[in-house]
mmCIF file with all atom_site columns, C-alpha atoms in Angstrom:
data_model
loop_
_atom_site.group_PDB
_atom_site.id
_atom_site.type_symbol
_atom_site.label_atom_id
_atom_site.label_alt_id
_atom_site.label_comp_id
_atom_site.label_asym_id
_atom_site.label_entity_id
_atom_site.label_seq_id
_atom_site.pdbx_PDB_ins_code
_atom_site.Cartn_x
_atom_site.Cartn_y
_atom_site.Cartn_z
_atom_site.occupancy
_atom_site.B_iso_or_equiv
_atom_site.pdbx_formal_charge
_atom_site.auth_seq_id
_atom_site.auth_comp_id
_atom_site.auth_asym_id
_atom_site.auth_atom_id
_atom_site.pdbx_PDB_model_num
ATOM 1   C CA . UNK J 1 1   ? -7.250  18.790  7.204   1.00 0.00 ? 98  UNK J CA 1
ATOM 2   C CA . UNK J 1 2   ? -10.184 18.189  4.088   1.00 0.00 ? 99  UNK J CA 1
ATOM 3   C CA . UNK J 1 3   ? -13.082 16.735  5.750   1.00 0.00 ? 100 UNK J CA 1
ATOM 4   C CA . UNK J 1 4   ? -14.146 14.514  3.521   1.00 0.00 ? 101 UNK J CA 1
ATOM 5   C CA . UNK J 1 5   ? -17.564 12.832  3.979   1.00 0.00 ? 102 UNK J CA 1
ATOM 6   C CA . UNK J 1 6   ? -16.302 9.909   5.764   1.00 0.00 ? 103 UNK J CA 1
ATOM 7   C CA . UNK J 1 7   ? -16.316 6.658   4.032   1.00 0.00 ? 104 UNK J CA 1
ATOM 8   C CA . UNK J 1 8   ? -16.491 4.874   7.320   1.00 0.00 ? 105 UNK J CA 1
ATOM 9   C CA . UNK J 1 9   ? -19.980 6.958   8.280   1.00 0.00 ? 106 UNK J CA 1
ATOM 10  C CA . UNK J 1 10  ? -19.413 7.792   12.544  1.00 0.00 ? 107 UNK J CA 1
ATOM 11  C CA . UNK J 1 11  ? -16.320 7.687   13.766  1.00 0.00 ? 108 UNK J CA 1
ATOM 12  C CA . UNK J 1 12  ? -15.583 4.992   16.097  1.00 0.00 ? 109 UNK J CA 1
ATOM 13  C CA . UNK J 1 13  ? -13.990 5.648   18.991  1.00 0.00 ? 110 UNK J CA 1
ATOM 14  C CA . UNK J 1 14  ? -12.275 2.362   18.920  1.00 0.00 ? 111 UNK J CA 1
ATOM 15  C CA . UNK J 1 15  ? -9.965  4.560   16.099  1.00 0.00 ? 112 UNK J CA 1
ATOM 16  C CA . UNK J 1 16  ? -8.914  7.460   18.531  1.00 0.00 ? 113 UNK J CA 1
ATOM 17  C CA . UNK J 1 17  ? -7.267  4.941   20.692  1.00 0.00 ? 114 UNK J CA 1
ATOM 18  C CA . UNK J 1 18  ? -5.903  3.456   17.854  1.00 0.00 ? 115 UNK J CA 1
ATOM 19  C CA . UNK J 1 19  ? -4.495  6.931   16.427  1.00 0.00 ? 116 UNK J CA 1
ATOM 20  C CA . UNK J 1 20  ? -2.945  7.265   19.638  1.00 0.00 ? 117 UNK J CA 1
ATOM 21  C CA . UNK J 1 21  ? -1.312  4.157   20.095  1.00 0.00 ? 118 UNK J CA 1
ATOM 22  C CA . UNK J 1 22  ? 0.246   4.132   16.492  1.00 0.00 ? 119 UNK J CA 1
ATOM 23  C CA . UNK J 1 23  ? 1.021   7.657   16.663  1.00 0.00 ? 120 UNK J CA 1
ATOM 24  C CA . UNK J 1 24  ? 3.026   7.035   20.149  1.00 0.00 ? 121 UNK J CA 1
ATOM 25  C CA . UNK J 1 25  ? 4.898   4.076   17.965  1.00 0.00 ? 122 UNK J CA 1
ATOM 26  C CA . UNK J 1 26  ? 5.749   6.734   15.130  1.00 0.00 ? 123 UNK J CA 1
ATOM 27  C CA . UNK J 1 27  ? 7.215   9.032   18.059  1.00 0.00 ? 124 UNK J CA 1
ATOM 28  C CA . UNK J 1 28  ? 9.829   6.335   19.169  1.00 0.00 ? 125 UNK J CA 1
ATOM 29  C CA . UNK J 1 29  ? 7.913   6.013   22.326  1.00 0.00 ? 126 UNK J CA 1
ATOM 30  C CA . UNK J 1 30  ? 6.644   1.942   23.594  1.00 0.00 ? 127 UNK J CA 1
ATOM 31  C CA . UNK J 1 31  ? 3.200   2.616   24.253  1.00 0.00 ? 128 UNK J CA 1
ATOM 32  C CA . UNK J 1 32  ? 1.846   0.030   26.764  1.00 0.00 ? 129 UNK J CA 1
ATOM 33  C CA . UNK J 1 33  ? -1.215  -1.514  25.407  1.00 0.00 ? 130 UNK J CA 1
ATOM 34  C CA . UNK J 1 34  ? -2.036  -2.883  28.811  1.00 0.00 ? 131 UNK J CA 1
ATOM 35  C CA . UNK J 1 35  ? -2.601  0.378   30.181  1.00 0.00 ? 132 UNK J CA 1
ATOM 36  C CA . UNK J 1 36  ? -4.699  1.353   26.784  1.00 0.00 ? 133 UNK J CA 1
ATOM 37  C CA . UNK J 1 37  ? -6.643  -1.966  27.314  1.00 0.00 ? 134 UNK J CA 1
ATOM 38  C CA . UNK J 1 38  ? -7.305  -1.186  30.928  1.00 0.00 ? 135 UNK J CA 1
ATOM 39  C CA . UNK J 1 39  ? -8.049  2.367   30.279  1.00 0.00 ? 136 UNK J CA 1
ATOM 40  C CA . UNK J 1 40  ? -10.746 1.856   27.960  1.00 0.00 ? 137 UNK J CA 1
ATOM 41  C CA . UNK J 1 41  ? -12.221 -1.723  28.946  1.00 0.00 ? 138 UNK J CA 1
ATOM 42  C CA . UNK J 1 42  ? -15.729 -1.573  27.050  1.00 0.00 ? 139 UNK J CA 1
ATOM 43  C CA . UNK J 1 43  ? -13.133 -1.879  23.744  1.00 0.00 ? 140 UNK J CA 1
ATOM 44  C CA . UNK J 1 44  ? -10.950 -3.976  25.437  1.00 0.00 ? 141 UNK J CA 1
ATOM 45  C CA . UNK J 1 45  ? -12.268 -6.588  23.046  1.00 0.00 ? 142 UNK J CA 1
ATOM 46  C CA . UNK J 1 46  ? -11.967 -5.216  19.665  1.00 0.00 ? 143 UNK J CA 1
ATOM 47  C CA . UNK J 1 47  ? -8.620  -3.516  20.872  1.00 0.00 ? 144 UNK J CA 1
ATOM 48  C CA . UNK J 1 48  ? -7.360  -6.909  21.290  1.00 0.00 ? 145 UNK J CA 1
ATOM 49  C CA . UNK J 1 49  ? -8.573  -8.001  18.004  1.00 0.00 ? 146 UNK J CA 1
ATOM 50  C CA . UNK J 1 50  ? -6.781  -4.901  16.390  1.00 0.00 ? 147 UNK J CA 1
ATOM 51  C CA . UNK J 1 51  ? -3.227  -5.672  18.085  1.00 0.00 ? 148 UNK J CA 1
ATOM 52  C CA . UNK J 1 52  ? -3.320  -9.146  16.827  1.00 0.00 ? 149 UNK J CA 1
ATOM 53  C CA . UNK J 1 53  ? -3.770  -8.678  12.701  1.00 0.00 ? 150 UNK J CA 1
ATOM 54  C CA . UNK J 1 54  ? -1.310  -5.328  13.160  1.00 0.00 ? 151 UNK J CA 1
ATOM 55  C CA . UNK J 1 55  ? 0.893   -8.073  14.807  1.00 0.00 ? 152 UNK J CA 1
ATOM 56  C CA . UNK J 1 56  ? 0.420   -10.621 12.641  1.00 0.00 ? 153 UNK J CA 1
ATOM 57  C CA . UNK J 1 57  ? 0.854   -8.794  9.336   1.00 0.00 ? 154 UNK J CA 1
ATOM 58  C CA . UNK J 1 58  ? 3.794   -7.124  10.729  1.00 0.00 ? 155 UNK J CA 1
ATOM 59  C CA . UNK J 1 59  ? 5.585   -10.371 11.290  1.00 0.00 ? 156 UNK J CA 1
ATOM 60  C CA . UNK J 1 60  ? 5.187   -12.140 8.711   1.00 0.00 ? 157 UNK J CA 1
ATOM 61  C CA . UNK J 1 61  ? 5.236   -9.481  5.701   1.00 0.00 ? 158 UNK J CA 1
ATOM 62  C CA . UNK J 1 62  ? 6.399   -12.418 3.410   1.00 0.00 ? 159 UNK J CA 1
ATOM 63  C CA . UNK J 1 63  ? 3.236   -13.947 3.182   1.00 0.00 ? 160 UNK J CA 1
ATOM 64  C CA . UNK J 1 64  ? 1.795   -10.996 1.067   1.00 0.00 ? 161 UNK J CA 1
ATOM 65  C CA . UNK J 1 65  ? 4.212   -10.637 -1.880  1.00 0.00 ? 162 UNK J CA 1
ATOM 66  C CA . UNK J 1 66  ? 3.534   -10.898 -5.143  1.00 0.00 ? 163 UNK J CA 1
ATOM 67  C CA . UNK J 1 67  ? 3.502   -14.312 -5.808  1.00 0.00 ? 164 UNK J CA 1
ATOM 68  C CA . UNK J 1 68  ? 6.175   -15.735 -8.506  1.00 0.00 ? 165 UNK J CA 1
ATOM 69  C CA . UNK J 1 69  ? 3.563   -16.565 -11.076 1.00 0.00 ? 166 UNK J CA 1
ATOM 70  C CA . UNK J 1 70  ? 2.073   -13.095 -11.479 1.00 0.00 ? 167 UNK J CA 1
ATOM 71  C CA . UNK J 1 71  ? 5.219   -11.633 -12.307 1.00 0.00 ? 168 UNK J CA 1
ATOM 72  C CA . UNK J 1 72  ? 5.622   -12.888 -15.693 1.00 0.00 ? 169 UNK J CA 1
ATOM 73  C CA . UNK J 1 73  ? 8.936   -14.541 -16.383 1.00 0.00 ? 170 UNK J CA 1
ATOM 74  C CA . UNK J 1 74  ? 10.995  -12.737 -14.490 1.00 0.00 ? 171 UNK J CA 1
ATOM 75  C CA . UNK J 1 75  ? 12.313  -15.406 -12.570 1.00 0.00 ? 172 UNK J CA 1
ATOM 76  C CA . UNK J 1 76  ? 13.513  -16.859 -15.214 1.00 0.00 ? 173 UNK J CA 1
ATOM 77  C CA . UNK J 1 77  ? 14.820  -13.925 -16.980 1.00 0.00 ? 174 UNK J CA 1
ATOM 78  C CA . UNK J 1 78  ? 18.577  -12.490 -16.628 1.00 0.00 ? 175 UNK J CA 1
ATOM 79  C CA . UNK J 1 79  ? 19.873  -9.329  -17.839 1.00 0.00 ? 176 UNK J CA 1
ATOM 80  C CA . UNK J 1 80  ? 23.532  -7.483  -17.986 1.00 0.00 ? 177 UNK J CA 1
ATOM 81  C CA . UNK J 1 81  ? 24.355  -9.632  -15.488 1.00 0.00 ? 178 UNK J CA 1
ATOM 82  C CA . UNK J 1 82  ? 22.254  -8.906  -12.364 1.00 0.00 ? 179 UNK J CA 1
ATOM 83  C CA . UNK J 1 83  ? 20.436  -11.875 -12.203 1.00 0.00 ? 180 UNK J CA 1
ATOM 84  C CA . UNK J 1 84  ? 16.620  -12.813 -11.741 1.00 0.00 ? 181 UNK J CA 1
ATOM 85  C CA . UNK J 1 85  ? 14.635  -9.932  -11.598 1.00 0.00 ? 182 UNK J CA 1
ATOM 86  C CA . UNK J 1 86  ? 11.204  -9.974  -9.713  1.00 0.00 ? 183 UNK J CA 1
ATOM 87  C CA . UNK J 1 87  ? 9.161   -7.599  -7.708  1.00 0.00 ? 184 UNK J CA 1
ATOM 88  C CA . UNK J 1 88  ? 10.179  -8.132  -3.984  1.00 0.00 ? 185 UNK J CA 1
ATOM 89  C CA . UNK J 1 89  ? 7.091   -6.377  -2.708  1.00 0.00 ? 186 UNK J CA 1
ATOM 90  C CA . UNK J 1 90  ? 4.189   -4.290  -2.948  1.00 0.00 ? 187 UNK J CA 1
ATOM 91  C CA . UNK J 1 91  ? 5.801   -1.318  -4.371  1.00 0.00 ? 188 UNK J CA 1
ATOM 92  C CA . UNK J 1 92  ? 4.645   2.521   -5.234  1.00 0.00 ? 189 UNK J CA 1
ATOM 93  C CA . UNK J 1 93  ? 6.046   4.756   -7.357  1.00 0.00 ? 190 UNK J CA 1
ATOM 94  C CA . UNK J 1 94  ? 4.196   7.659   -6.494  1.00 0.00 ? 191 UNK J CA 1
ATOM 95  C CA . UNK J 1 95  ? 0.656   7.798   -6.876  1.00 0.00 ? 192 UNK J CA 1
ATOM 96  C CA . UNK J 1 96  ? 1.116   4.250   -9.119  1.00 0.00 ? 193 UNK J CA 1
ATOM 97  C CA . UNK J 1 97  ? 0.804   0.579   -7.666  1.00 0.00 ? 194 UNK J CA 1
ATOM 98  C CA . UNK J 1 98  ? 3.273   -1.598  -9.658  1.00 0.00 ? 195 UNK J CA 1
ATOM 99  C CA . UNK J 1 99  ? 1.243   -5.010  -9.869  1.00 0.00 ? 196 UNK J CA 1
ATOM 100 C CA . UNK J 1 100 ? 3.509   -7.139  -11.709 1.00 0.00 ? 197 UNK J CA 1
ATOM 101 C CA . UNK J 1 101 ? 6.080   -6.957  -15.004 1.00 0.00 ? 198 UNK J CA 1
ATOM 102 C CA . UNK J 1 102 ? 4.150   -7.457  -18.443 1.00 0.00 ? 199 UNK J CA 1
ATOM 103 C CA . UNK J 1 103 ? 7.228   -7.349  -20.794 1.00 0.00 ? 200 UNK J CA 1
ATOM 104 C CA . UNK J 1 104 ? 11.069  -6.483  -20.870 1.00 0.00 ? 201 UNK J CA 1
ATOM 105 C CA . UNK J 1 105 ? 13.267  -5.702  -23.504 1.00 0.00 ? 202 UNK J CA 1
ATOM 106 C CA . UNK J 1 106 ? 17.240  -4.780  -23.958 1.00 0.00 ? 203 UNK J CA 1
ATOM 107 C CA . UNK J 1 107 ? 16.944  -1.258  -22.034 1.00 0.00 ? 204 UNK J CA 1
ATOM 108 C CA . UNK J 1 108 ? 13.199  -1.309  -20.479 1.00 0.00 ? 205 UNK J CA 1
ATOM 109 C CA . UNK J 1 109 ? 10.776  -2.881  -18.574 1.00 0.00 ? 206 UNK J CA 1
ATOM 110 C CA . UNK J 1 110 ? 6.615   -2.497  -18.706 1.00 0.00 ? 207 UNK J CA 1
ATOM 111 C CA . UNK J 1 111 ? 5.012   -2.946  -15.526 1.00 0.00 ? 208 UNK J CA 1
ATOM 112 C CA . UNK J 1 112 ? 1.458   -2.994  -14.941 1.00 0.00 ? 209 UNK J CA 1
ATOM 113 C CA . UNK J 1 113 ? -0.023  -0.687  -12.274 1.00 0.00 ? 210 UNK J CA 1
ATOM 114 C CA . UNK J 1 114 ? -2.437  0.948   -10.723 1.00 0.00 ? 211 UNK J CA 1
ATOM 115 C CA . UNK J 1 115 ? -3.005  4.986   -10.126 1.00 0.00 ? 212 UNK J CA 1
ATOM 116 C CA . UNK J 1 116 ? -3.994  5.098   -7.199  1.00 0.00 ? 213 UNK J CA 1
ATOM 117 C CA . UNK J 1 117 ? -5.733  8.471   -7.104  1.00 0.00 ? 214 UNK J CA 1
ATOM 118 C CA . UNK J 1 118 ? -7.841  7.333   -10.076 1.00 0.00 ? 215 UNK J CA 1
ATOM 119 C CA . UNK J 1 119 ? -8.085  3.879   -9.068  1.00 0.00 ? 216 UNK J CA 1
ATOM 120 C CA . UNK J 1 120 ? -7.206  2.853   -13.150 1.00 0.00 ? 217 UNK J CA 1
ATOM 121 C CA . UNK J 1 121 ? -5.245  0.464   -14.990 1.00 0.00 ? 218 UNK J CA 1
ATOM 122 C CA . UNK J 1 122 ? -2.252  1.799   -16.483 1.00 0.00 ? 219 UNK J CA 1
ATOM 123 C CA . UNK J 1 123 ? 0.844   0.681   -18.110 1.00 0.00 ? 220 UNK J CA 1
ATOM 124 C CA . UNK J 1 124 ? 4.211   1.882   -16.758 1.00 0.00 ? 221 UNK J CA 1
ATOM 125 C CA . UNK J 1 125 ? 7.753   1.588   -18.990 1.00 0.00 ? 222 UNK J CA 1
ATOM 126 C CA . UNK J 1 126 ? 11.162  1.992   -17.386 1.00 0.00 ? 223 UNK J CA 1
ATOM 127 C CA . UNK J 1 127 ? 14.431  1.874   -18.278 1.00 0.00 ? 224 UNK J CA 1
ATOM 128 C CA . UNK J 1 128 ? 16.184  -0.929  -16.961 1.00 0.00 ? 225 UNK J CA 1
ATOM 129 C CA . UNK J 1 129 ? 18.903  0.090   -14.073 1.00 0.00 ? 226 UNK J CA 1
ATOM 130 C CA . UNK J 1 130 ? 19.637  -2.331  -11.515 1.00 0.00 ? 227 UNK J CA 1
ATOM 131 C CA . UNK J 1 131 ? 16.067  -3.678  -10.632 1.00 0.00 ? 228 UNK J CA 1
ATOM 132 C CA . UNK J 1 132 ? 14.005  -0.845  -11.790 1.00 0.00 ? 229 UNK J CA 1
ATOM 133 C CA . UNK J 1 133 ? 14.560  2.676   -12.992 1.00 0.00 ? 230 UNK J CA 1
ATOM 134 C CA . UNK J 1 134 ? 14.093  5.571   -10.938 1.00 0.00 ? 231 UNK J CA 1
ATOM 135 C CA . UNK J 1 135 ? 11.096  7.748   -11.413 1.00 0.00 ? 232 UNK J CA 1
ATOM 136 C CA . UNK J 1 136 ? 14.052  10.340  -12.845 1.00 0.00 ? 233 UNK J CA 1
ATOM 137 C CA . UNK J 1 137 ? 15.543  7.816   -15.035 1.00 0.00 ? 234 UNK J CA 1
ATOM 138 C CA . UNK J 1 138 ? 11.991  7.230   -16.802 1.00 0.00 ? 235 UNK J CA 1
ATOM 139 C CA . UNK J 1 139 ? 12.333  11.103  -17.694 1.00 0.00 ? 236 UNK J CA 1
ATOM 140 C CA . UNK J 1 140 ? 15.283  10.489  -19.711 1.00 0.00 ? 237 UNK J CA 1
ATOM 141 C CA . UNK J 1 141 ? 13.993  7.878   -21.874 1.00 0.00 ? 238 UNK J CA 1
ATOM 142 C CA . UNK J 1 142 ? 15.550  8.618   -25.338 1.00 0.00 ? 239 UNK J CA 1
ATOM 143 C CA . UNK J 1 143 ? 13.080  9.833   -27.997 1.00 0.00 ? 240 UNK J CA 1
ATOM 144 C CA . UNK J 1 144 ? 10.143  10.646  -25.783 1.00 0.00 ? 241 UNK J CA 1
ATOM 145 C CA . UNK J 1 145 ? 9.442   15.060  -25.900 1.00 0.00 ? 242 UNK J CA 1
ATOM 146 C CA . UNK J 1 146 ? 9.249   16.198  -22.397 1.00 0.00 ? 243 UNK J CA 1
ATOM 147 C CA . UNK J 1 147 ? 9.086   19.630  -22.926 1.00 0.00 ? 244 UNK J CA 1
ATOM 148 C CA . UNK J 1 148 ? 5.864   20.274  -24.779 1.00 0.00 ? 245 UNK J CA 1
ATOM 149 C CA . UNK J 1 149 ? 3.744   18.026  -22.985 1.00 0.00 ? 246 UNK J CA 1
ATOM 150 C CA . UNK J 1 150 ? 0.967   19.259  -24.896 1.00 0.00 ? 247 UNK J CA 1
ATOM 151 C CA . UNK J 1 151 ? 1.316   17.288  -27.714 1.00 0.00 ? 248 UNK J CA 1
ATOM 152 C CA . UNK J 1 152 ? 0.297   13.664  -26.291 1.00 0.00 ? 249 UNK J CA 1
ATOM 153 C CA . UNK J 1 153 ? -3.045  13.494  -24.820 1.00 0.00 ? 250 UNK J CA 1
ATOM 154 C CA . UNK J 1 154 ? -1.816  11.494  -22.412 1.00 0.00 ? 251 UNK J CA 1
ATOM 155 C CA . UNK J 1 155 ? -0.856  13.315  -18.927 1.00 0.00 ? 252 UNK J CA 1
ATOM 156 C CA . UNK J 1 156 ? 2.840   12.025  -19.131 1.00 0.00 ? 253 UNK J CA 1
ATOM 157 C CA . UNK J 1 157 ? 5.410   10.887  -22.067 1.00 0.00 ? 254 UNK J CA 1
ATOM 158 C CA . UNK J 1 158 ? 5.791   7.399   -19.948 1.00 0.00 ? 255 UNK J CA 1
ATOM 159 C CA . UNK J 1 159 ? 2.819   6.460   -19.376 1.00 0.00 ? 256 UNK J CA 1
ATOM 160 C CA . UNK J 1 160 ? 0.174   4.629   -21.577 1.00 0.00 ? 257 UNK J CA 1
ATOM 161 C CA . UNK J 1 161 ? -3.664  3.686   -20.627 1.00 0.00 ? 258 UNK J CA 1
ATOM 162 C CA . UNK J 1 162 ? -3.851  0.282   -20.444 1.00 0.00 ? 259 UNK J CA 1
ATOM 163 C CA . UNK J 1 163 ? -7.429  0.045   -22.226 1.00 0.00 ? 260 UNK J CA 1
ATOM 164 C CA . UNK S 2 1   ? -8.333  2.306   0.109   1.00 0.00 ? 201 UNK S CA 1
ATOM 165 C CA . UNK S 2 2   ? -7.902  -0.199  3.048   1.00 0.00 ? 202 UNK S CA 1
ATOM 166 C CA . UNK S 2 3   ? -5.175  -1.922  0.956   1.00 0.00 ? 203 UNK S CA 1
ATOM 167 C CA . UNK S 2 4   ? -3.697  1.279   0.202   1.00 0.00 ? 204 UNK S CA 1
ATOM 168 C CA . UNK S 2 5   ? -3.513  2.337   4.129   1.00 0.00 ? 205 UNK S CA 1
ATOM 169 C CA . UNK S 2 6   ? -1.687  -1.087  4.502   1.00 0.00 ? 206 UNK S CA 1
ATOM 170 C CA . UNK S 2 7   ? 1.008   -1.297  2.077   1.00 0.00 ? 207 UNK S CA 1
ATOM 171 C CA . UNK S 2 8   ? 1.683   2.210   3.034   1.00 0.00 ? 208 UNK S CA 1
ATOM 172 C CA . UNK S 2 9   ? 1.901   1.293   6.544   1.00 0.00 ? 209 UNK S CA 1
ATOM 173 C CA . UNK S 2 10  ? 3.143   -1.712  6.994   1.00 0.00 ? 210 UNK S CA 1
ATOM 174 C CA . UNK S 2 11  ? 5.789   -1.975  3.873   1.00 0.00 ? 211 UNK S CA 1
ATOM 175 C CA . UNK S 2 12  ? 5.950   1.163   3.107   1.00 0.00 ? 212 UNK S CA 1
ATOM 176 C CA . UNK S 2 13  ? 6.733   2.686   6.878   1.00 0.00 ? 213 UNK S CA 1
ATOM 177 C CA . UNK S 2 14  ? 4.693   5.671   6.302   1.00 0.00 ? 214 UNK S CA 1
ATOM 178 C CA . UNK S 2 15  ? 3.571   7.799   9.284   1.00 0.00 ? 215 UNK S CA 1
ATOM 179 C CA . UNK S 2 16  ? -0.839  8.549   9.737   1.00 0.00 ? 216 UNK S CA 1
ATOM 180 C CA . UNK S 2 17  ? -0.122  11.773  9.036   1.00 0.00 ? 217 UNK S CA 1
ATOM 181 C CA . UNK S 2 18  ? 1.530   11.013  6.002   1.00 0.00 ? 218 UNK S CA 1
ATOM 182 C CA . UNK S 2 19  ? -1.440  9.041   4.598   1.00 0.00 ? 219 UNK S CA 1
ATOM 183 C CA . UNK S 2 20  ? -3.942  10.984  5.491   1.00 0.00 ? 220 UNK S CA 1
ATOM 184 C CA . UNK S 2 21  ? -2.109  14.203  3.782   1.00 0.00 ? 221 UNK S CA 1
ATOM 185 C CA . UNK S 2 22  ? -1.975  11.895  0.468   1.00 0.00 ? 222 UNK S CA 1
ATOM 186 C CA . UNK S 2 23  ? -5.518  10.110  0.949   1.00 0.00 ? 223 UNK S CA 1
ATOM 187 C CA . UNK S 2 24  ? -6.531  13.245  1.640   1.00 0.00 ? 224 UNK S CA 1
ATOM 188 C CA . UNK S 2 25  ? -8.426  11.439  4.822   1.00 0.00 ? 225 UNK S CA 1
ATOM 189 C CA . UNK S 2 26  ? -8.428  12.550  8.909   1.00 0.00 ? 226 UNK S CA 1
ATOM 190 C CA . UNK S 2 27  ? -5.976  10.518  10.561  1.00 0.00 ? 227 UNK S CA 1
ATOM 191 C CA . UNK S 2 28  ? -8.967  9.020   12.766  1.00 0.00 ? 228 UNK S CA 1
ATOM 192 C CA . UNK S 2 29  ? -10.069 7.640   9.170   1.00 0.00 ? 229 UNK S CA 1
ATOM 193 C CA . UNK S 2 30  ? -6.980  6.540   8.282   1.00 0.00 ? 230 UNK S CA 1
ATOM 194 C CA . UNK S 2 31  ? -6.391  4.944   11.113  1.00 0.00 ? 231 UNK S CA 1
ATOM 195 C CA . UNK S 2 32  ? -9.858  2.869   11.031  1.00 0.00 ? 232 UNK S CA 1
ATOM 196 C CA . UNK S 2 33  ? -8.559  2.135   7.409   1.00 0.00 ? 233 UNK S CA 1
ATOM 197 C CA . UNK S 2 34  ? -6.069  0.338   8.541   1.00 0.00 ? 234 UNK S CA 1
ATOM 198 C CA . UNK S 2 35  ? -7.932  -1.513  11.190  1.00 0.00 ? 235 UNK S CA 1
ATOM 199 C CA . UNK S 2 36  ? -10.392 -2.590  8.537   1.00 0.00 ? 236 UNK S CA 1
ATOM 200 C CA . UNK S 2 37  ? -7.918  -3.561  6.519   1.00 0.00 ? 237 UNK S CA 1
ATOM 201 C CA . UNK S 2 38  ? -5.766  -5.819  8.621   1.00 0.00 ? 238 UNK S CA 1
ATOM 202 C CA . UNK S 2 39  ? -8.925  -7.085  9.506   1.00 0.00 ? 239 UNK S CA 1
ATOM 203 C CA . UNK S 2 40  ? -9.778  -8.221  5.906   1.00 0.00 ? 240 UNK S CA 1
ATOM 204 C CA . UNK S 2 41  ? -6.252  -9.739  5.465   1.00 0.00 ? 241 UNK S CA 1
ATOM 205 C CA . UNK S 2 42  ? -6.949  -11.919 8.265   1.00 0.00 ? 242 UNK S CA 1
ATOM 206 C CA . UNK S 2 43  ? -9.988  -13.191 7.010   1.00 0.00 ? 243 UNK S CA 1
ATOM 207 C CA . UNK S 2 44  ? -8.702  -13.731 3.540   1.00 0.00 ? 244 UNK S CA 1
ATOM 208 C CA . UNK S 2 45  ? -5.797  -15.389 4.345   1.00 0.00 ? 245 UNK S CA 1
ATOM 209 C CA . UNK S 2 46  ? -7.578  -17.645 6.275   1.00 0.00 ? 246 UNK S CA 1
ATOM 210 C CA . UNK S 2 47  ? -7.439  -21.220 5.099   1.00 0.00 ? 247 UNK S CA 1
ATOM 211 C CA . UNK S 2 48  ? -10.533 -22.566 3.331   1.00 0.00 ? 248 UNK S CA 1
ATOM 212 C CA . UNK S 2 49  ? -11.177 -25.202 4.929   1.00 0.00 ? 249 UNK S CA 1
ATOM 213 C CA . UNK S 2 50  ? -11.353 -23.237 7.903   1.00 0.00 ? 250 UNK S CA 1
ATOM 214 C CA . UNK S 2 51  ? -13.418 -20.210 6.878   1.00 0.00 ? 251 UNK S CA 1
ATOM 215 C CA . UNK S 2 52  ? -16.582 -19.380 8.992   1.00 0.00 ? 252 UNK S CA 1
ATOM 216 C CA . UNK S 2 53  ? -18.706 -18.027 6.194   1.00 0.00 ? 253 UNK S CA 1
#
């Protein structure tokens, strides 16, 4: 494991108990978080704290979609059939954050995102197939070289800066 | 990064270990990620009219 220079400066302790209760929950295993509460009681406190946003968000994941307006017309929008299109969630393809749909044509759609390792705008075109294209289907776009990748300055045939 | 640790975790289903091999992050950090994260939500999300600031 990289040791990055933590962004968080000392490590909090409060976080080890976390790791271990998540990491029991990843296992298939019910961790009791009375027995974490009473086993380390001068965290009790913030320990409590934590369990109620991971509960909240986790019940009621509707509340953070997109919301309608930011995803252009999609709504309103129909295509071969498969009715309204629109961004259900936060979604990632890869290392990009789709944010919400910019334009749409007969056979693709532009999304705006994110790279997330670079933390920068970007522009993302798909081919339409059922509500988005597959990171494989965006290799087949007709036209675009994907062999000599050394032609386009940019680091992939899909994919445009958005500034 | 804290909303990263989120989606990943709580839409996306993704394991600590996952997201701290592709933040590149110790799980510990990862995991206070995500604690400061929900955290923020909350407060956010938070009605106006009821904010604290």
């Amino acid at each position: 494991m990289t040791d990055r220079s933590a962004p968080t400066g000392v490590h909090d302790p409060l976080d080890g108990i976390i790791v271990e209760y998540l990491q029991a929950l990843e296992a298939g295993r019910s961790p009791s978080r009375d027995e974490l509460l009473a086993r380390h009681p001068a965290l009790a406190e913030r320990l409590r704290a934590f369990f109620a946003d991971f509960d909240a968000v986790g019940r009621d994941a509707s509340k953070f979609r997109l919301p309608e307006a930011s995803v252009g017309n999609a709504a309103t929008i129909t295509h071969g059939g498969a009715g309204k299109v629109e961004i259900p969630r936060i979604q990632y393809l890869g290392d990009y954050e789709l944010l919400d749909e910019i334009a749409r044509g007969g056979m693709g759609v532009v999304f705006r995102a994110r790279q997330v390792s670079l933390n920068r705008p970007v522009a993302i075109k798909m081919i339409l197939a059922g509500t988005y294209a597959t990171p494989e289907e965006v290799q087949t776009v007709p036209g675009r070289s994907r062999g000599g990748g050394e032609s386009r300055s940019s680091e992939h045939p899909a994919h445009l800066r958005s500034r | 990064m804290m909303r990263e640790v989120v989606v990943l975790k709580h839409y996306q289903g993704w394991t600590l270990k996952q997201i701290a091999d592709r933040l590149k992050r110790s799980i510990p950090s990862i995991a206070s990620l995500l604690r400061r994260g929900l955290e923020q939500l909350r407060i956010r999300l938070q009605p106006e009219d009821s904010s604290h600031d």
